[in-house]
Amino acid sequence: SPVLDLQSSSITTISNRLTKELNSNGELDITSELLPSGGKHSSYITKKVVLENESTSIKVLFDAIRTGGNDIKVFAKTKRVGQPGSFDDMNYVEIPALSYPASETNSQYRAFDYELKNMEEFDEFSIKIVMIGPDMSDIIKVKNLRSMALAI
């Protein structure tokens, strides 16, 4: 017959942190995502990249599952060449989406493309991907992240 050991049993639980904060006008509130160390939404932040040559543009590509009322916002933090202050104290700026498709199913990855051009020359940057949604059971999945600093 089976034996149940209650002294060494354990359980692992997982919860997705997915929220959608709206301002008083009913619009998506992303102001906290622009601050150096803030954010109300679920996010992934890359490590700082130090470039050998200065760049003036950032391109971010990835595949993601985004369904229903979910949103994906991408931000960049840069430090200009010779700019005083710490990189960690710099604010983020939003990168506009060039390709922003919706998935038809919870398993269909789609290609996303974001680009920010005509920036002041910078030699350090990091990327922040913010995943926003009203339902913690309908999560956003991201894979194949690529970020490029371009001198165009």
mmCIF file of C-alpha atoms in Angstrom:
data_model
loop_
_atom_site.group_PDB
_atom_site.id
_atom_site.type_symbol
_atom_site.label_atom_id
_atom_site.label_comp_id
_atom_site.label_asym_id
_atom_site.label_seq_id
_atom_site.Cartn_x
_atom_site.Cartn_y
_atom_site.Cartn_z
ATOM 1 C CA SER A 1 0.000 0.000 0.000
ATOM 2 C CA PRO A 2 1.229 3.577 -0.589
ATOM 3 C CA VAL A 3 3.051 5.457 2.152
ATOM 4 C CA LEU A 4 2.613 9.205 2.594
ATOM 5 C CA ASP A 5 5.464 11.068 4.336
ATOM 6 C CA LEU A 6 4.033 14.323 5.709
ATOM 7 C CA GLN A 7 7.334 15.392 7.312
ATOM 8 C CA SER A 8 9.171 15.968 4.025
ATOM 9 C CA SER A 9 6.420 17.045 1.668
ATOM 10 C CA SER A 10 6.657 20.312 -0.257
ATOM 11 C CA ILE A 11 4.774 22.324 -2.831
ATOM 12 C CA THR A 12 5.962 24.822 -5.417
ATOM 13 C CA THR A 13 3.628 27.588 -6.537
ATOM 14 C CA ILE A 14 4.093 30.081 -9.351
ATOM 15 C CA SER A 15 2.320 33.383 -9.854
ATOM 16 C CA ASN A 16 2.598 35.673 -12.862
ATOM 17 C CA ARG A 17 2.873 39.363 -12.020
ATOM 18 C CA LEU A 18 0.919 41.019 -14.793
ATOM 19 C CA THR A 19 -0.972 44.286 -14.269
ATOM 20 C CA LYS A 20 -2.451 47.069 -16.352
ATOM 21 C CA GLU A 21 -2.370 50.456 -14.589
ATOM 22 C CA LEU A 22 -4.585 53.153 -16.086
ATOM 23 C CA ASN A 23 -4.505 56.884 -15.365
ATOM 24 C CA SER A 24 -7.563 59.019 -14.491
ATOM 25 C CA ASN A 25 -8.376 59.401 -18.222
ATOM 26 C CA GLY A 26 -8.549 55.608 -18.678
ATOM 27 C CA GLU A 27 -5.290 55.566 -20.666
ATOM 28 C CA LEU A 28 -2.348 53.251 -20.015
ATOM 29 C CA ASP A 29 -0.056 54.779 -17.352
ATOM 30 C CA ILE A 30 3.612 54.118 -18.176
ATOM 31 C CA THR A 31 5.139 57.110 -16.362
ATOM 32 C CA SER A 32 6.704 54.888 -13.663
ATOM 33 C CA GLU A 33 8.449 52.841 -16.382
ATOM 34 C CA LEU A 34 10.465 55.904 -17.484
ATOM 35 C CA LEU A 35 12.194 56.287 -14.106
ATOM 36 C CA PRO A 36 15.631 54.702 -13.529
ATOM 37 C CA SER A 37 14.437 52.338 -10.811
ATOM 38 C CA GLY A 38 10.702 52.074 -11.049
ATOM 39 C CA GLY A 39 7.835 50.404 -12.723
ATOM 40 C CA LYS A 40 4.466 48.999 -11.784
ATOM 41 C CA HIS A 41 4.345 46.437 -14.573
ATOM 42 C CA SER A 42 6.163 43.174 -15.203
ATOM 43 C CA SER A 43 9.460 43.863 -16.957
ATOM 44 C CA TYR A 44 12.709 42.389 -18.212
ATOM 45 C CA ILE A 45 15.806 44.611 -18.187
ATOM 46 C CA THR A 46 18.982 43.726 -20.060
ATOM 47 C CA LYS A 47 22.411 44.363 -18.637
ATOM 48 C CA LYS A 48 24.241 47.531 -19.656
ATOM 49 C CA VAL A 49 26.055 47.300 -22.990
ATOM 50 C CA VAL A 50 29.181 49.431 -23.462
ATOM 51 C CA LEU A 51 29.924 50.155 -27.129
ATOM 52 C CA GLU A 52 33.318 50.584 -28.769
ATOM 53 C CA ASN A 53 31.880 53.111 -31.258
ATOM 54 C CA GLU A 54 29.150 55.685 -30.691
ATOM 55 C CA SER A 55 25.664 55.004 -32.051
ATOM 56 C CA THR A 56 22.595 57.108 -32.872
ATOM 57 C CA SER A 57 19.868 54.471 -33.224
ATOM 58 C CA ILE A 58 18.535 51.413 -31.384
ATOM 59 C CA LYS A 59 16.674 48.492 -32.948
ATOM 60 C CA VAL A 60 15.011 45.771 -30.861
ATOM 61 C CA LEU A 61 13.648 42.538 -32.338
ATOM 62 C CA PHE A 62 11.993 39.592 -30.582
ATOM 63 C CA ASP A 63 9.296 36.965 -30.937
ATOM 64 C CA ALA A 64 6.372 37.070 -28.505
ATOM 65 C CA ILE A 65 2.941 35.740 -27.711
ATOM 66 C CA ARG A 66 0.613 38.720 -27.163
ATOM 67 C CA THR A 67 -3.126 38.049 -26.998
ATOM 68 C CA GLY A 68 -6.269 39.907 -25.985
ATOM 69 C CA GLY A 69 -5.827 43.172 -24.122
ATOM 70 C CA ASN A 70 -2.119 42.639 -23.473
ATOM 71 C CA ASP A 71 0.506 45.239 -24.384
ATOM 72 C CA ILE A 72 4.274 45.122 -24.817
ATOM 73 C CA LYS A 73 6.238 48.356 -24.423
ATOM 74 C CA VAL A 74 9.969 48.648 -25.055
ATOM 75 C CA PHE A 75 12.211 51.290 -23.499
ATOM 76 C CA ALA A 76 15.887 52.216 -23.799
ATOM 77 C CA LYS A 77 18.250 53.825 -21.340
ATOM 78 C CA THR A 78 21.290 55.476 -22.903
ATOM 79 C CA LYS A 79 24.253 57.479 -21.761
ATOM 80 C CA ARG A 80 25.747 59.984 -24.148
ATOM 81 C CA VAL A 81 29.459 60.134 -24.781
ATOM 82 C CA GLY A 82 31.037 62.120 -21.927
ATOM 83 C CA GLN A 83 27.710 62.716 -20.167
ATOM 84 C CA PRO A 84 28.201 63.287 -16.431
ATOM 85 C CA GLY A 85 26.432 61.087 -13.889
ATOM 86 C CA SER A 86 25.905 57.406 -13.398
ATOM 87 C CA PHE A 87 24.286 55.205 -16.049
ATOM 88 C CA ASP A 88 22.012 53.775 -13.332
ATOM 89 C CA ASP A 89 20.523 57.265 -12.756
ATOM 90 C CA MET A 90 19.490 57.830 -16.405
ATOM 91 C CA ASN A 91 15.785 57.743 -17.362
ATOM 92 C CA TYR A 92 14.278 55.422 -19.956
ATOM 93 C CA VAL A 93 12.677 56.560 -23.230
ATOM 94 C CA GLU A 94 10.016 54.600 -25.084
ATOM 95 C CA ILE A 95 10.986 52.967 -28.376
ATOM 96 C CA PRO A 96 8.177 53.071 -30.978
ATOM 97 C CA ALA A 97 6.920 49.796 -32.477
ATOM 98 C CA LEU A 98 7.334 49.226 -36.208
ATOM 99 C CA SER A 99 5.681 45.798 -36.092
ATOM 100 C CA TYR A 100 3.135 45.075 -33.318
ATOM 101 C CA PRO A 101 1.124 41.934 -34.199
ATOM 102 C CA ALA A 102 -1.362 40.045 -32.034
ATOM 103 C CA SER A 103 -1.214 36.273 -31.602
ATOM 104 C CA GLU A 104 -4.283 34.326 -32.665
ATOM 105 C CA THR A 105 -3.637 31.578 -30.076
ATOM 106 C CA ASN A 106 -1.787 31.198 -26.761
ATOM 107 C CA SER A 107 1.002 29.322 -28.537
ATOM 108 C CA GLN A 108 1.577 31.468 -31.649
ATOM 109 C CA TYR A 109 4.776 33.539 -31.525
ATOM 110 C CA ARG A 110 4.812 36.652 -33.716
ATOM 111 C CA ALA A 111 7.753 38.875 -34.771
ATOM 112 C CA PHE A 112 8.015 42.300 -33.076
ATOM 113 C CA ASP A 113 10.187 45.171 -34.297
ATOM 114 C CA TYR A 114 10.970 48.418 -32.421
ATOM 115 C CA GLU A 115 13.289 51.220 -33.511
ATOM 116 C CA LEU A 116 14.398 54.603 -32.198
ATOM 117 C CA LYS A 117 16.357 56.782 -34.659
ATOM 118 C CA ASN A 118 18.105 60.165 -34.703
ATOM 119 C CA MET A 119 19.264 60.060 -31.096
ATOM 120 C CA GLU A 120 22.206 61.949 -29.689
ATOM 121 C CA GLU A 121 25.377 59.855 -29.896
ATOM 122 C CA PHE A 122 25.617 57.346 -27.050
ATOM 123 C CA ASP A 123 28.091 54.668 -26.032
ATOM 124 C CA GLU A 124 26.145 52.826 -23.297
ATOM 125 C CA PHE A 125 22.618 51.402 -23.390
ATOM 126 C CA SER A 126 20.210 48.868 -21.921
ATOM 127 C CA ILE A 127 16.760 47.692 -22.966
ATOM 128 C CA LYS A 128 13.630 47.279 -20.843
ATOM 129 C CA ILE A 129 10.705 45.177 -22.085
ATOM 130 C CA VAL A 130 7.488 45.853 -20.168
ATOM 131 C CA MET A 131 4.657 43.325 -20.315
ATOM 132 C CA ILE A 132 1.222 44.743 -19.496
ATOM 133 C CA GLY A 133 -2.079 42.943 -19.178
ATOM 134 C CA PRO A 134 -5.257 42.736 -17.108
ATOM 135 C CA ASP A 135 -5.292 38.945 -16.623
ATOM 136 C CA MET A 136 -2.492 37.063 -14.818
ATOM 137 C CA SER A 137 -3.602 33.802 -16.464
ATOM 138 C CA ASP A 138 -3.141 35.260 -19.990
ATOM 139 C CA ILE A 139 0.594 35.931 -19.894
ATOM 140 C CA ILE A 140 2.965 37.387 -22.459
ATOM 141 C CA LYS A 141 5.899 35.221 -23.540
ATOM 142 C CA VAL A 142 9.035 36.649 -25.173
ATOM 143 C CA LYS A 143 11.902 34.777 -26.843
ATOM 144 C CA ASN A 144 14.748 35.401 -29.303
ATOM 145 C CA LEU A 145 15.507 38.925 -28.050
ATOM 146 C CA ARG A 146 17.976 40.879 -30.179
ATOM 147 C CA SER A 147 18.984 44.485 -29.592
ATOM 148 C CA MET A 148 21.278 46.479 -31.845
ATOM 149 C CA ALA A 149 22.882 49.875 -31.544
ATOM 150 C CA LEU A 150 23.262 51.408 -34.997
ATOM 151 C CA ALA A 151 25.227 54.405 -36.281
ATOM 152 C CA ILE A 152 22.889 55.602 -39.030
#
